[in-house]
Every structure is written in structure tokens, then in C-alpha cells.
PDB file of C-alpha atoms and ligand atoms in Angstrom:
ATOM      1  CA  MET U   8      -0.854 -46.895  14.419  1.00 49.00           C
ATOM      2  CA  SER U   9       1.487 -46.802  11.321  1.00 64.00           C
ATOM      3  CA  LYS U  10      -0.034 -44.561   8.796  1.00 87.00           C
ATOM      4  CA  LYS U  11      -0.691 -40.919   9.879  1.00 95.00           C
ATOM      5  CA  LEU U  12      -4.259 -40.027   9.785  1.00 97.00           C
ATOM      6  CA  THR U  13      -5.484 -36.274   7.666  1.00 98.00           C
ATOM      7  CA  ILE U  14      -7.945 -34.741   8.148  1.00 98.00           C
ATOM      8  CA  SER U  15      -9.869 -35.673   5.067  1.00 98.00           C
ATOM      9  CA  SER U  16      -8.991 -39.775   6.326  1.00 98.00           C
ATOM     10  CA  ILE U  17     -10.545 -38.500  10.028  1.00 98.00           C
ATOM     11  CA  LYS U  18     -13.685 -36.535   7.835  1.00 98.00           C
ATOM     12  CA  LYS U  19     -14.070 -40.139   5.914  1.00 98.00           C
ATOM     13  CA  SER U  20     -13.882 -42.126   8.684  1.00 98.00           C
ATOM     14  CA  LYS U  21     -17.670 -41.250   9.844  1.00 98.00           C
ATOM     15  CA  GLY U  22     -19.461 -44.286   9.785  1.00 97.00           C
ATOM     16  CA  VAL U  23     -16.748 -46.336   8.540  1.00 98.00           C
ATOM     17  CA  ARG U  24     -15.157 -46.763  12.201  1.00 97.00           C
ATOM     18  CA  PRO U  25     -15.237 -45.626  15.849  1.00 98.00           C
ATOM     19  CA  LEU U  26     -12.056 -42.894  15.864  1.00 98.00           C
ATOM     20  CA  VAL U  27      -9.548 -43.619  19.286  1.00 98.00           C
ATOM     21  CA  MET U  28      -8.253 -40.345  20.895  1.00 98.00           C
ATOM     22  CA  ILE U  29      -6.250 -39.136  24.051  1.00 98.00           C
ATOM     23  CA  THR U  30      -4.351 -37.069  25.915  1.00 98.00           C
ATOM     24  CA  ALA U  31      -1.079 -37.306  25.917  1.00 98.00           C
ATOM     25  CA  TYR U  32       1.417 -33.984  27.297  1.00 98.00           C
ATOM     26  CA  ASP U  33       5.013 -34.956  27.003  1.00 98.00           C
ATOM     27  CA  ALA U  34       6.938 -36.872  24.759  1.00 98.00           C
ATOM     28  CA  LEU U  35       6.964 -40.502  27.217  1.00 98.00           C
ATOM     29  CA  PHE U  36       3.121 -40.963  27.415  1.00 97.00           C
ATOM     30  CA  ALA U  37       3.103 -39.506  23.506  1.00 98.00           C
ATOM     31  CA  ARG U  38       4.904 -42.575  22.303  1.00 98.00           C
ATOM     32  CA  LEU U  39       3.528 -45.011  24.251  1.00 97.00           C
ATOM     33  CA  VAL U  40      -0.313 -44.140  23.113  1.00 97.00           C
ATOM     34  CA  SER U  41       1.030 -43.194  19.669  1.00 97.00           C
ATOM     35  CA  GLN U  42       0.987 -46.747  18.665  1.00 95.00           C
ATOM     36  CA  SER U  43      -3.136 -47.572  19.087  1.00 97.00           C
ATOM     37  CA  ALA U  44      -4.596 -43.769  19.040  1.00 97.00           C
ATOM     38  CA  ASP U  45      -6.167 -42.525  15.881  1.00 97.00           C
ATOM     39  CA  MET U  46      -5.336 -38.658  17.369  1.00 98.00           C
ATOM     40  CA  ILE U  47      -3.602 -37.194  20.451  1.00 98.00           C
ATOM     41  CA  LEU U  48      -5.120 -34.072  21.860  1.00 98.00           C
ATOM     42  CA  VAL U  49      -2.715 -32.241  24.354  1.00 98.00           C
ATOM     43  CA  GLY U  50      -5.497 -30.829  26.192  1.00 98.00           C
ATOM     44  CA  ASP U  51      -5.944 -27.864  28.410  1.00 98.00           C
ATOM     45  CA  SER U  52      -6.725 -30.622  31.017  1.00 97.00           C
ATOM     46  CA  LEU U  53      -2.675 -30.551  31.625  1.00 97.00           C
ATOM     47  CA  ASN U  54      -2.903 -27.977  33.504  1.00 97.00           C
ATOM     48  CA  MET U  55      -4.818 -30.314  35.968  1.00 95.00           C
ATOM     49  CA  SER U  56      -2.869 -34.161  35.342  1.00 91.00           C
ATOM     50  CA  PHE U  57       0.303 -32.294  34.637  1.00 92.00           C
ATOM     51  CA  ALA U  58       0.045 -28.643  36.156  1.00 95.00           C
ATOM     52  CA  GLY U  59      -1.601 -29.735  39.853  1.00 94.00           C
ATOM     53  CA  LYS U  60      -4.072 -26.817  39.051  1.00 96.00           C
ATOM     54  CA  SER U  61      -8.013 -27.106  40.126  1.00 95.00           C
ATOM     55  CA  ASP U  62      -9.170 -26.561  36.709  1.00 96.00           C
ATOM     56  CA  THR U  63      -8.003 -25.647  33.010  1.00 97.00           C
ATOM     57  CA  VAL U  64      -8.872 -22.029  33.040  1.00 98.00           C
ATOM     58  CA  SER U  65      -4.777 -20.875  33.827  1.00 98.00           C
ATOM     59  CA  ALA U  66      -3.589 -22.861  31.043  1.00 98.00           C
ATOM     60  CA  THR U  67      -1.630 -20.469  29.153  1.00 98.00           C
ATOM     61  CA  ILE U  68      -0.616 -20.759  24.780  1.00 98.00           C
ATOM     62  CA  GLU U  69       3.148 -20.512  26.208  1.00 98.00           C
ATOM     63  CA  GLN U  70       2.295 -23.778  28.022  1.00 98.00           C
ATOM     64  CA  MET U  71      -0.224 -25.356  25.732  1.00 98.00           C
ATOM     65  CA  ILE U  72       3.078 -24.718  23.083  1.00 98.00           C
ATOM     66  CA  TYR U  73       5.726 -26.051  25.088  1.00 98.00           C
ATOM     67  CA  HIS U  74       3.581 -30.012  25.641  1.00 98.00           C
ATOM     68  CA  THR U  75       2.321 -29.786  22.459  1.00 98.00           C
ATOM     69  CA  ASN U  76       6.069 -29.548  20.875  1.00 98.00           C
ATOM     70  CA  ALA U  77       7.058 -32.183  23.855  1.00 98.00           C
ATOM     71  CA  VAL U  78       4.076 -34.619  21.925  1.00 98.00           C
ATOM     72  CA  CYS U  79       5.280 -33.881  18.709  1.00 98.00           C
ATOM     73  CA  MET U  80       8.636 -35.193  19.183  1.00 98.00           C
ATOM     74  CA  GLY U  81       7.526 -38.489  20.917  1.00 98.00           C
ATOM     75  CA  ALA U  82       4.888 -39.119  17.925  1.00 97.00           C
ATOM     76  CA  LYS U  83       6.553 -37.572  14.849  1.00 95.00           C
ATOM     77  CA  ASN U  84       3.852 -39.799  13.324  1.00 95.00           C
ATOM     78  CA  SER U  85       0.427 -38.892  15.163  1.00 97.00           C
ATOM     79  CA  PHE U  86      -1.940 -36.726  13.957  1.00 98.00           C
ATOM     80  CA  VAL U  87      -2.155 -34.032  16.855  1.00 98.00           C
ATOM     81  CA  ILE U  88      -4.528 -31.724  18.157  1.00 98.00           C
ATOM     82  CA  CYS U  89      -3.868 -28.846  20.100  1.00 99.00           C
ATOM     83  CA  ASP U  90      -6.044 -27.435  22.112  1.00 98.00           C
ATOM     84  CA  MET U  91      -6.702 -23.580  22.508  1.00 98.00           C
ATOM     85  CA  PRO U  92      -6.648 -22.012  26.779  1.00 98.00           C
ATOM     86  CA  PHE U  93      -9.316 -20.162  27.967  1.00 98.00           C
ATOM     87  CA  GLY U  94      -9.143 -16.445  27.141  1.00 98.00           C
ATOM     88  CA  SER U  95      -6.489 -17.143  23.628  1.00 98.00           C
ATOM     89  CA  TYR U  96      -9.335 -17.188  21.366  1.00 98.00           C
ATOM     90  CA  SER U  97     -12.421 -14.465  22.708  1.00 98.00           C
ATOM     91  CA  ASP U  98     -11.989 -13.358  19.644  1.00 98.00           C
ATOM     92  CA  LYS U  99     -11.436 -13.606  15.980  1.00 98.00           C
ATOM     93  CA  THR U 100      -8.092 -11.490  15.942  1.00 98.00           C
ATOM     94  CA  THR U 101      -6.856 -12.904  19.194  1.00 98.00           C
ATOM     95  CA  ALA U 102      -8.006 -16.622  18.359  1.00 98.00           C
ATOM     96  CA  LEU U 103      -5.980 -15.871  15.064  1.00 98.00           C
ATOM     97  CA  GLN U 104      -2.791 -14.496  16.219  1.00 98.00           C
ATOM     98  CA  ASN U 105      -2.478 -17.466  19.006  1.00 98.00           C
ATOM     99  CA  ALA U 106      -4.040 -19.648  16.441  1.00 98.00           C
ATOM    100  CA  ILE U 107      -0.763 -18.555  14.095  1.00 98.00           C
ATOM    101  CA  LYS U 108       1.811 -18.933  16.884  1.00 98.00           C
ATOM    102  CA  VAL U 109       0.498 -22.530  17.933  1.00 98.00           C
ATOM    103  CA  PHE U 110       1.161 -23.409  14.309  1.00 98.00           C
ATOM    104  CA  GLN U 111       4.110 -21.568  13.442  1.00 98.00           C
ATOM    105  CA  GLN U 112       5.428 -22.543  16.428  1.00 98.00           C
ATOM    106  CA  THR U 113       4.592 -26.546  16.870  1.00 98.00           C
ATOM    107  CA  PRO U 114       3.777 -29.123  14.222  1.00 98.00           C
ATOM    108  CA  ALA U 115       0.539 -30.035  15.320  1.00 98.00           C
ATOM    109  CA  ASP U 116      -2.129 -30.506  13.355  1.00 98.00           C
ATOM    110  CA  CYS U 117      -5.031 -28.437  14.099  1.00 98.00           C
ATOM    111  CA  VAL U 118      -6.320 -26.750  17.209  1.00 99.00           C
ATOM    112  CA  LYS U 119      -9.617 -27.090  19.696  1.00 99.00           C
ATOM    113  CA  ILE U 120     -11.126 -24.801  20.473  1.00 98.00           C
ATOM    114  CA  GLU U 121     -14.061 -24.844  23.233  1.00 98.00           C
ATOM    115  CA  GLY U 122     -18.074 -23.654  22.070  1.00 98.00           C
ATOM    116  CA  GLY U 123     -20.408 -23.965  19.854  1.00 98.00           C
ATOM    117  CA  LYS U 124     -22.500 -20.880  17.821  1.00 98.00           C
ATOM    118  CA  ASP U 125     -21.512 -18.357  19.989  1.00 98.00           C
ATOM    119  CA  LYS U 126     -17.678 -19.739  18.513  1.00 98.00           C
ATOM    120  CA  ALA U 127     -18.376 -20.568  15.125  1.00 98.00           C
ATOM    121  CA  GLN U 128     -16.976 -16.916  13.374  1.00 98.00           C
ATOM    122  CA  ILE U 129     -13.753 -17.814  15.369  1.00 98.00           C
ATOM    123  CA  ILE U 130     -13.790 -21.527  14.062  1.00 98.00           C
ATOM    124  CA  GLN U 131     -14.463 -19.604  10.345  1.00 98.00           C
ATOM    125  CA  HIS U 132     -11.895 -16.902  10.669  1.00 98.00           C
ATOM    126  CA  LEU U 133      -9.260 -19.443  11.373  1.00 98.00           C
ATOM    127  CA  ASN U 134     -10.293 -22.238   8.373  1.00 98.00           C
ATOM    128  CA  ASP U 135     -10.153 -19.557   6.208  1.00 98.00           C
ATOM    129  CA  ASN U 136      -6.661 -18.564   7.279  1.00 98.00           C
ATOM    130  CA  GLY U 137      -5.803 -22.409   7.195  1.00 98.00           C
ATOM    131  CA  ILE U 138      -5.764 -23.637  10.494  1.00 98.00           C
ATOM    132  CA  ALA U 139      -7.880 -26.260  10.719  1.00 98.00           C
ATOM    133  CA  VAL U 140     -10.561 -26.830  13.695  1.00 98.00           C
ATOM    134  CA  CYS U 141     -11.661 -29.845  16.104  1.00 99.00           C
ATOM    135  CA  GLY U 142     -14.754 -27.973  17.634  1.00 98.00           C
ATOM    136  CA  HIS U 143     -16.249 -28.821  21.842  1.00 98.00           C
ATOM    137  CA  ILE U 144     -19.559 -28.813  22.225  1.00 98.00           C
ATOM    138  CA  GLY U 145     -21.397 -30.281  25.732  1.00 98.00           C
ATOM    139  CA  LEU U 146     -20.148 -29.165  28.909  1.00 98.00           C
ATOM    140  CA  LEU U 147     -16.842 -27.283  28.315  1.00 98.00           C
ATOM    141  CA  PRO U 148     -14.586 -27.723  31.224  1.00 98.00           C
ATOM    142  CA  GLN U 149     -13.024 -23.620  30.460  1.00 98.00           C
ATOM    143  CA  SER U 150     -16.432 -22.391  31.375  1.00 97.00           C
ATOM    144  CA  VAL U 151     -16.173 -24.525  35.237  1.00 97.00           C
ATOM    145  CA  ARG U 152     -16.105 -21.244  36.965  1.00 96.00           C
ATOM    146  CA  SER U 153     -18.932 -19.544  35.185  1.00 96.00           C
ATOM    147  CA  GLU U 154     -21.521 -22.206  35.292  1.00 96.00           C
ATOM    148  CA  GLY U 155     -20.546 -22.818  38.763  1.00 96.00           C
ATOM    149  CA  GLY U 156     -19.112 -26.331  38.344  1.00 96.00           C
ATOM    150  CA  TYR U 157     -19.145 -29.319  35.600  1.00 96.00           C
ATOM    151  CA  LYS U 158     -23.027 -30.136  34.970  1.00 96.00           C
ATOM    152  CA  VAL U 159     -23.567 -32.714  32.290  1.00 97.00           C
ATOM    153  CA  LYS U 160     -25.849 -31.372  29.114  1.00 98.00           C
ATOM    154  CA  GLY U 161     -28.428 -32.612  26.952  1.00 98.00           C
ATOM    155  CA  LYS U 162     -30.810 -33.019  30.270  1.00 98.00           C
ATOM    156  CA  THR U 163     -34.339 -31.453  28.610  1.00 98.00           C
ATOM    157  CA  GLU U 164     -35.290 -30.503  25.238  1.00 98.00           C
ATOM    158  CA  GLU U 165     -34.149 -27.408  25.030  1.00 98.00           C
ATOM    159  CA  GLU U 166     -31.154 -28.302  25.780  1.00 98.00           C
ATOM    160  CA  LYS U 167     -31.208 -30.891  22.909  1.00 98.00           C
ATOM    161  CA  ILE U 168     -32.500 -28.266  20.534  1.00 98.00           C
ATOM    162  CA  SER U 169     -29.014 -25.925  21.337  1.00 98.00           C
ATOM    163  CA  LEU U 170     -26.279 -28.764  21.603  1.00 98.00           C
ATOM    164  CA  ILE U 171     -27.888 -29.957  18.130  1.00 98.00           C
ATOM    165  CA  GLU U 172     -27.989 -26.600  16.513  1.00 98.00           C
ATOM    166  CA  ASP U 173     -24.002 -26.173  17.885  1.00 98.00           C
ATOM    167  CA  ALA U 174     -22.572 -28.840  16.468  1.00 98.00           C
ATOM    168  CA  LYS U 175     -24.099 -28.222  13.372  1.00 98.00           C
ATOM    169  CA  ALA U 176     -23.155 -24.170  13.560  1.00 98.00           C
ATOM    170  CA  VAL U 177     -19.384 -25.419  13.961  1.00 98.00           C
ATOM    171  CA  GLU U 178     -20.226 -28.303  10.948  1.00 98.00           C
ATOM    172  CA  LYS U 179     -20.661 -24.943   8.844  1.00 98.00           C
ATOM    173  CA  ALA U 180     -17.667 -22.904   9.964  1.00 98.00           C
ATOM    174  CA  GLY U 181     -15.505 -25.461   8.849  1.00 98.00           C
ATOM    175  CA  ALA U 182     -14.767 -27.890  11.440  1.00 98.00           C
ATOM    176  CA  PHE U 183     -13.841 -31.302  10.593  1.00 98.00           C
ATOM    177  CA  CYS U 184     -14.695 -33.088  13.596  1.00 98.00           C
ATOM    178  CA  MET U 185     -15.568 -32.181  17.046  1.00 99.00           C
ATOM    179  CA  VAL U 186     -15.900 -33.185  20.703  1.00 99.00           C
ATOM    180  CA  ILE U 187     -19.021 -33.836  22.831  1.00 98.00           C
ATOM    181  CA  GLU U 188     -18.378 -33.799  26.118  1.00 98.00           C
ATOM    182  CA  GLY U 189     -20.257 -34.732  29.563  1.00 98.00           C
ATOM    183  CA  THR U 190     -24.054 -35.326  28.221  1.00 98.00           C
ATOM    184  CA  LYS U 191     -26.263 -37.331  27.762  1.00 98.00           C
ATOM    185  CA  ALA U 192     -25.896 -40.292  25.814  1.00 98.00           C
ATOM    186  CA  ASP U 193     -29.204 -40.719  23.357  1.00 98.00           C
ATOM    187  CA  VAL U 194     -28.829 -36.595  23.221  1.00 98.00           C
ATOM    188  CA  ALA U 195     -25.137 -37.242  21.743  1.00 98.00           C
ATOM    189  CA  LYS U 196     -26.222 -39.934  19.565  1.00 98.00           C
ATOM    190  CA  GLU U 197     -28.715 -37.647  18.436  1.00 98.00           C
ATOM    191  CA  VAL U 198     -26.205 -34.882  17.681  1.00 98.00           C
ATOM    192  CA  ALA U 199     -23.877 -37.515  15.900  1.00 98.00           C
ATOM    193  CA  GLU U 200     -26.177 -38.125  13.260  1.00 98.00           C
ATOM    194  CA  ALA U 201     -27.240 -34.507  13.115  1.00 98.00           C
ATOM    195  CA  VAL U 202     -23.761 -33.375  11.305  1.00 98.00           C
ATOM    196  CA  ASN U 203     -21.355 -35.201   8.511  1.00 98.00           C
ATOM    197  CA  ILE U 204     -18.153 -34.804  10.403  1.00 98.00           C
ATOM    198  CA  PRO U 205     -16.834 -37.035  13.053  1.00 98.00           C
ATOM    199  CA  VAL U 206     -18.567 -36.439  16.502  1.00 99.00           C
ATOM    200  CA  ILE U 207     -15.895 -37.681  19.661  1.00 98.00           C
ATOM    201  CA  GLY U 208     -17.256 -38.696  22.577  1.00 98.00           C
ATOM    202  CA  ILE U 209     -16.078 -38.390  26.489  1.00 98.00           C
ATOM    203  CA  GLY U 210     -18.844 -39.114  28.884  1.00 98.00           C
ATOM    204  CA  ALA U 211     -21.022 -39.204  25.979  1.00 98.00           C
ATOM    205  CA  GLY U 212     -22.119 -42.361  25.772  1.00 98.00           C
ATOM    206  CA  ALA U 213     -21.436 -45.119  23.358  1.00 98.00           C
ATOM    207  CA  GLU U 214     -23.289 -44.556  19.715  1.00 98.00           C
ATOM    208  CA  VAL U 215     -21.008 -41.240  18.244  1.00 98.00           C
ATOM    209  CA  ASP U 216     -17.843 -42.056  16.140  1.00 98.00           C
ATOM    210  CA  GLY U 217     -15.456 -41.566  18.377  1.00 98.00           C
ATOM    211  CA  GLN U 218     -14.015 -42.032  21.917  1.00 98.00           C
ATOM    212  CA  VAL U 219     -11.197 -39.913  24.058  1.00 98.00           C
ATOM    213  CA  LEU U 220      -9.877 -40.004  27.282  1.00 98.00           C
ATOM    214  CA  VAL U 221      -7.629 -38.156  29.464  1.00 97.00           C
ATOM    215  CA  PHE U 222      -4.411 -40.853  29.432  1.00 96.00           C
ATOM    216  CA  SER U 223      -4.163 -40.094  33.468  1.00 95.00           C
ATOM    217  CA  ASP U 224      -7.464 -40.945  33.836  1.00 96.00           C
ATOM    218  CA  MET U 225      -7.823 -44.085  32.039  1.00 97.00           C
ATOM    219  CA  LEU U 226      -4.177 -45.517  33.054  1.00 97.00           C
ATOM    220  CA  GLY U 227      -5.371 -45.121  36.892  1.00 96.00           C
ATOM    221  CA  LEU U 228      -2.408 -42.607  37.646  1.00 95.00           C
ATOM    222  CA  PHE U 229      -4.957 -39.553  39.287  1.00 88.00           C
ATOM    223  CA  GLU U 230      -6.282 -41.234  42.545  1.00 85.00           C
ATOM    224  CA  GLU U 231      -8.003 -38.151  43.699  1.00 82.00           C
ATOM    225  CA  PHE U 232     -10.925 -38.720  41.796  1.00 81.00           C
ATOM    226  CA  THR U 233     -12.724 -40.794  38.723  1.00 86.00           C
ATOM    227  CA  PRO U 234     -15.270 -39.511  36.948  1.00 90.00           C
ATOM    228  CA  LYS U 235     -18.424 -42.170  36.164  1.00 93.00           C
ATOM    229  CA  PHE U 236     -17.093 -42.235  32.646  1.00 95.00           C
ATOM    230  CA  VAL U 237     -13.771 -43.056  33.489  1.00 96.00           C
ATOM    231  CA  LYS U 238     -12.439 -46.738  32.983  1.00 97.00           C
ATOM    232  CA  LYS U 239      -8.916 -47.512  34.249  1.00 96.00           C
ATOM    233  CA  TYR U 240      -7.479 -49.776  32.006  1.00 98.00           C
ATOM    234  CA  LEU U 241      -4.543 -49.890  34.262  1.00 97.00           C
ATOM    235  CA  ASP U 242      -4.396 -49.144  37.969  1.00 97.00           C
ATOM    236  CA  GLY U 243      -1.337 -47.125  37.265  1.00 98.00           C
ATOM    237  CA  ALA U 244      -0.959 -45.148  40.440  1.00 97.00           C
ATOM    238  CA  THR U 245      -0.313 -48.363  42.772  1.00 97.00           C
ATOM    239  CA  LEU U 246       1.492 -49.664  40.067  1.00 98.00           C
ATOM    240  CA  VAL U 247       4.082 -47.102  40.450  1.00 98.00           C
ATOM    241  CA  LYS U 248       3.816 -46.206  44.183  1.00 98.00           C
ATOM    242  CA  ASP U 249       4.804 -50.549  45.093  1.00 98.00           C
ATOM    243  CA  ALA U 250       7.889 -49.932  42.295  1.00 98.00           C
ATOM    244  CA  VAL U 251       9.078 -46.844  44.304  1.00 98.00           C
ATOM    245  CA  ALA U 252       8.773 -47.681  47.730  1.00 98.00           C
ATOM    246  CA  ARG U 253      10.715 -51.404  46.253  1.00 98.00           C
ATOM    247  CA  TYR U 254      13.080 -49.164  45.282  1.00 98.00           C
ATOM    248  CA  ALA U 255      12.973 -47.206  48.450  1.00 98.00           C
ATOM    249  CA  ASP U 256      13.514 -50.220  50.254  1.00 98.00           C
ATOM    250  CA  GLU U 257      16.113 -51.677  48.328  1.00 98.00           C
ATOM    251  CA  VAL U 258      18.368 -48.421  48.359  1.00 98.00           C
ATOM    252  CA  ILE U 259      18.178 -48.208  52.764  1.00 98.00           C
ATOM    253  CA  CYS U 260      19.353 -51.879  52.579  1.00 98.00           C
ATOM    254  CA  LYS U 261      21.887 -51.529  50.018  1.00 98.00           C
ATOM    255  CA  GLU U 262      20.151 -54.736  47.714  1.00 98.00           C
ATOM    256  CA  PHE U 263      20.638 -51.928  45.650  1.00 98.00           C
ATOM    257  CA  PRO U 264      22.737 -51.393  43.156  1.00 98.00           C
ATOM    258  CA  LYS U 265      23.867 -54.938  42.248  1.00 97.00           C
ATOM    259  CA  GLU U 266      27.261 -55.622  40.586  1.00 96.00           C
ATOM    260  CA  GLU U 267      24.812 -56.051  37.003  1.00 97.00           C
ATOM    261  CA  HIS U 268      24.664 -51.891  37.979  1.00 96.00           C
ATOM    262  CA  THR U 269      27.737 -51.085  38.621  1.00 96.00           C
ATOM    263  CA  TYR U 270      30.320 -49.940  35.897  1.00 97.00           C
TER     264      TYR U 270
HETATM  265  O1  KIV A  21      -8.719 -30.762  27.959  1.00 61.76           O
HETATM  266  C1  KIV A  21      -8.672 -32.181  27.813  1.00 61.76           C
HETATM  267  O2  KIV A  21      -8.076 -32.995  27.509  1.00 61.76           O
HETATM  268  C2  KIV A  21     -10.290 -32.491  26.787  1.00 61.76           C
HETATM  269  C3  KIV A  21     -10.674 -33.884  27.090  1.00 61.76           C
HETATM  270  C4  KIV A  21     -11.445 -33.512  27.940  1.00 61.76           C
HETATM  271  C5  KIV A  21     -11.680 -34.013  25.358  1.00 61.76           C
HETATM  272  O3  KIV A  21     -10.089 -31.115  26.267  1.00 61.76           O
END
């Protein structure tokens, strides 16, 4: 991507072309993905794929700030979203204090918050104080412990109505776009049609305004589990393991280093 997107160009993309979002947690991968992604999300999923934890709940604001800075260093011309971790936006004051920390300590363009109607006041408060917000509705990974697992949303009429209300509340509160996660495709389509800001899907079908994937999933680096909605564009784990095995063999039989690698 040659030109960095802005809040305004992201909003205007709705109905024009799908937006491409991908996660990154460090400068190295941020630089690699920045060429093709419209937006880079420093997701709290880093607590799982980077830090090896079983869910996102224990991610901290300090962790998010550290990784957001790394991503911004690697992708200086990209629109970067910093995920607000669990507990960092439990009320308006806490949310503003932590979002200000993110804005003062990183060059992130906006923050992301999980929740719908219940978080509208918080989104509004951040927006009123100059902090752009990307919403996140549908399956909310930070609620995994209280919900007893990752549950696909939009399976009942009641859930559909509630999701549409969530999307409208997030939009009204001033969010410039939102993620919809783990939601039946037909319901996600209706949600996207109900609002005027882009709705970016993950496990929410094709009829939304863009897609987001976790980079380690789509590059096939994470072997333990592949969610149904992930397409692996690379068999990264096999490539890395094969390369390291070849290196190990060559070290052991003294084939590496050769003359050309030696001073
Ligand atoms: O943390 C994350 O990577 C996310 C995506 C799953 C959207 O929130």
C-alpha cells in the first residue's frame, strides 16, 4: 500500500472495495504485511500466538503498547490499530486513561474495543476526547471465560436483533469501523447493511466490508488448532521446521558455514 489510509478514507471505502486487515505483533512481520494490508491490527491475540497463553484475557496495556510500537516501527506508512486488552476499558475513566497512554506512548491511529450497546458510552467518551475507535462485536474473545468458550453468534432471531442493535450503537457512539467476529454469514451481512461504517469480518462470511485474519493462522505458523474460518495461505510451520532441520544437519556435519560465509 503506497498511501496510508485515514479514518475518512476508511469510512468512504464502504461499498467501494473490501478492506484488508491483518494482525502483526512485531516490526519484522509488520514490514512484510504492510505492503498488502490496508490496516494492521495489533490484536490482543498476541497473548496467545506470541506469548503462548491459552486466551487473550491476561494481556496487559503495557504489552499492547510495547507491541504497537514495534509494529509502527516496521510499518511506518500503515494505519495501525491497538487493541485495548481486557480490563483496560471497564469504565469511562479507566478507558480514557489507558487510551491516552496508548496515544501518548505509541503512534497508533486508533484503539479497538470489544462490545456493543454495553460499550457505547465508552466509545463515545473516547471519541469525544480525540481517540478514534474501531468497534468489535459478535464473538468477543475477551468474554471466553464468562461465556464458557467461543460461541458462534447470530444463531437465533433474538441474537440477530441484538447484533444489529450493537452495530448501530457502536456507529452512533462514533466508531469509524468495526470488526464482527464468529457470526453466521447471513446475519453478518444484515449487520453490515444496517450501518454506514465498514464492518470487517473474521469468521463472518464474505458479505461484509472487509476481512481480518491473524497472521500466524493465515501463514500456517500456528499448528495446534485451525479454526474453520481460517484459510492457510502458506504452510509456514513446515517451511520453518524444514529450514531449521537443514541448518541443524549442516551444523552437525560441518557443511555450514562454508568459505562464502566466512571472514
Ligand atoms: O486480537 C485480535 O487479533 C482480534 C482479531 C481476532 C480481530 O481482535
